[in-house]
Amino acid sequence: MLWRSFALRSVAAISIASYLTIPAISRSSAQAQPTFLDFPVVIYCEYENITSAYYFSQLGPDGKAIYLSPDRQAGVISTHGHAEHIDGDRVGSCREKSLDELRAAGQAFDLPR
């Protein structure tokens, strides 16, 4: 009887400890995942003397943001990566720049917080 009581208390203690650590793990993984607020709402890029606005369109589960221009051009960027044009070899003023570099160059615009 004593052994059974000890075993039940041990199982209860393990269950409580597991319950308390799950939210901490969930919070840390959620913080690592980029959100809409990590990306500018619009990025301006120049290609062959034409300046285009690329608007934030969606954020994929891989943490990459997709930007679309009105003339159906698309680009992708992550919080730790560099801008890339999708489906083509367009080498414009945004290519291979990070978000920090785009912001510093005045090419990326965030929503006021």
mmCIF file of C-alpha atoms in Angstrom, residues 12-108:
data_model
loop_
_atom_site.group_PDB
_atom_site.id
_atom_site.type_symbol
_atom_site.label_atom_id
_atom_site.label_comp_id
_atom_site.label_asym_id
_atom_site.label_seq_id
_atom_site.Cartn_x
_atom_site.Cartn_y
_atom_site.Cartn_z
ATOM 1 C CA ALA A 12 1.411 13.191 -10.127
ATOM 2 C CA ALA A 13 4.663 15.119 -9.604
ATOM 3 C CA ILE A 14 5.926 14.168 -13.079
ATOM 4 C CA SER A 15 2.594 15.145 -14.629
ATOM 5 C CA ILE A 16 2.634 18.538 -12.916
ATOM 6 C CA ALA A 17 6.260 19.166 -13.926
ATOM 7 C CA SER A 18 5.441 18.265 -17.538
ATOM 8 C CA TYR A 19 2.398 20.509 -17.511
ATOM 9 C CA LEU A 20 4.461 23.456 -16.253
ATOM 10 C CA THR A 21 7.265 23.042 -18.824
ATOM 11 C CA ILE A 22 5.050 22.684 -21.919
ATOM 12 C CA PRO A 23 3.918 26.348 -21.930
ATOM 13 C CA ALA A 24 7.540 27.494 -21.531
ATOM 14 C CA ILE A 25 8.613 25.396 -24.516
ATOM 15 C CA SER A 26 5.648 26.674 -26.559
ATOM 16 C CA ARG A 27 6.480 30.287 -25.732
ATOM 17 C CA SER A 28 10.138 29.939 -26.696
ATOM 18 C CA SER A 29 9.330 28.335 -30.062
ATOM 19 C CA ALA A 30 6.635 30.923 -30.735
ATOM 20 C CA GLN A 31 9.094 33.736 -30.063
ATOM 21 C CA ALA A 32 11.568 32.302 -32.550
ATOM 22 C CA GLN A 33 8.963 32.228 -35.348
ATOM 23 C CA PRO A 34 8.792 35.560 -37.248
ATOM 24 C CA THR A 35 5.505 37.444 -37.314
ATOM 25 C CA PHE A 36 3.925 40.082 -39.533
ATOM 26 C CA LEU A 37 5.455 42.773 -37.309
ATOM 27 C CA ASP A 38 9.006 41.664 -38.198
ATOM 28 C CA PHE A 39 8.616 42.685 -41.838
ATOM 29 C CA PRO A 40 8.128 46.028 -43.594
ATOM 30 C CA VAL A 41 4.781 46.587 -45.267
ATOM 31 C CA VAL A 42 6.391 47.821 -48.487
ATOM 32 C CA ILE A 43 9.837 47.562 -50.099
ATOM 33 C CA TYR A 44 10.931 49.754 -53.014
ATOM 34 C CA CYS A 45 13.320 48.286 -55.598
ATOM 35 C CA GLU A 46 14.793 49.739 -58.769
ATOM 36 C CA TYR A 47 15.452 47.702 -61.892
ATOM 37 C CA GLU A 48 16.510 49.252 -65.222
ATOM 38 C CA ASN A 49 15.583 52.774 -64.021
ATOM 39 C CA ILE A 50 12.075 51.690 -62.993
ATOM 40 C CA THR A 51 11.172 51.824 -59.312
ATOM 41 C CA SER A 52 8.597 49.280 -58.150
ATOM 42 C CA ALA A 53 6.814 48.894 -54.839
ATOM 43 C CA TYR A 54 6.657 45.359 -53.471
ATOM 44 C CA TYR A 55 3.891 44.875 -50.906
ATOM 45 C CA PHE A 56 3.983 42.353 -48.084
ATOM 46 C CA SER A 57 1.691 39.543 -49.186
ATOM 47 C CA GLN A 58 2.144 36.521 -46.928
ATOM 48 C CA LEU A 59 4.367 34.874 -44.364
ATOM 49 C CA GLY A 60 5.104 31.212 -44.941
ATOM 50 C CA PRO A 61 5.577 28.560 -42.274
ATOM 51 C CA ASP A 62 9.302 28.580 -43.152
ATOM 52 C CA GLY A 63 9.577 32.197 -41.928
ATOM 53 C CA LYS A 64 9.968 33.699 -45.393
ATOM 54 C CA ALA A 65 7.884 36.694 -46.394
ATOM 55 C CA ILE A 66 6.577 37.004 -49.936
ATOM 56 C CA TYR A 67 6.276 40.444 -51.525
ATOM 57 C CA LEU A 68 4.309 41.207 -54.688
ATOM 58 C CA SER A 69 4.401 44.222 -57.000
ATOM 59 C CA PRO A 70 1.410 45.544 -58.970
ATOM 60 C CA ASP A 71 3.038 44.270 -62.190
ATOM 61 C CA ARG A 72 3.046 40.715 -60.728
ATOM 62 C CA GLN A 73 6.708 40.520 -59.826
ATOM 63 C CA ALA A 74 7.502 38.622 -56.635
ATOM 64 C CA GLY A 75 10.307 38.578 -54.110
ATOM 65 C CA VAL A 76 11.051 36.687 -50.930
ATOM 66 C CA ILE A 77 13.019 37.551 -47.794
ATOM 67 C CA SER A 78 13.454 36.219 -44.265
ATOM 68 C CA THR A 79 14.420 38.033 -41.084
ATOM 69 C CA HIS A 80 17.957 36.618 -41.308
ATOM 70 C CA GLY A 81 18.297 36.236 -45.065
ATOM 71 C CA HIS A 82 18.637 38.372 -48.156
ATOM 72 C CA ALA A 83 16.092 39.559 -50.706
ATOM 73 C CA GLU A 84 15.657 37.329 -53.736
ATOM 74 C CA HIS A 85 13.565 37.758 -56.856
ATOM 75 C CA ILE A 86 11.266 34.832 -57.507
ATOM 76 C CA ASP A 87 11.211 33.239 -60.942
ATOM 77 C CA GLY A 88 13.847 35.147 -62.805
ATOM 78 C CA ASP A 89 17.268 36.701 -62.829
ATOM 79 C CA ARG A 90 16.246 40.301 -62.295
ATOM 80 C CA VAL A 91 19.129 41.991 -60.537
ATOM 81 C CA GLY A 92 17.684 45.091 -58.977
ATOM 82 C CA SER A 93 18.575 47.384 -56.110
ATOM 83 C CA CYS A 94 17.063 45.012 -53.504
ATOM 84 C CA ARG A 95 18.816 41.820 -54.492
ATOM 85 C CA GLU A 96 21.033 40.272 -51.830
ATOM 86 C CA LYS A 97 20.191 42.962 -49.239
ATOM 87 C CA SER A 98 19.029 42.060 -45.746
ATOM 88 C CA LEU A 99 16.035 43.707 -44.100
ATOM 89 C CA ASP A 100 18.408 45.903 -42.078
ATOM 90 C CA GLU A 101 20.222 46.985 -45.255
ATOM 91 C CA LEU A 102 16.931 47.737 -47.029
ATOM 92 C CA ARG A 103 15.747 49.827 -44.060
ATOM 93 C CA ALA A 104 19.081 51.685 -43.871
ATOM 94 C CA ALA A 105 18.923 52.431 -47.624
ATOM 95 C CA GLY A 106 15.401 53.874 -47.233
ATOM 96 C CA GLN A 107 13.900 51.090 -49.335
ATOM 97 C CA ALA A 108 11.805 49.386 -46.634
#
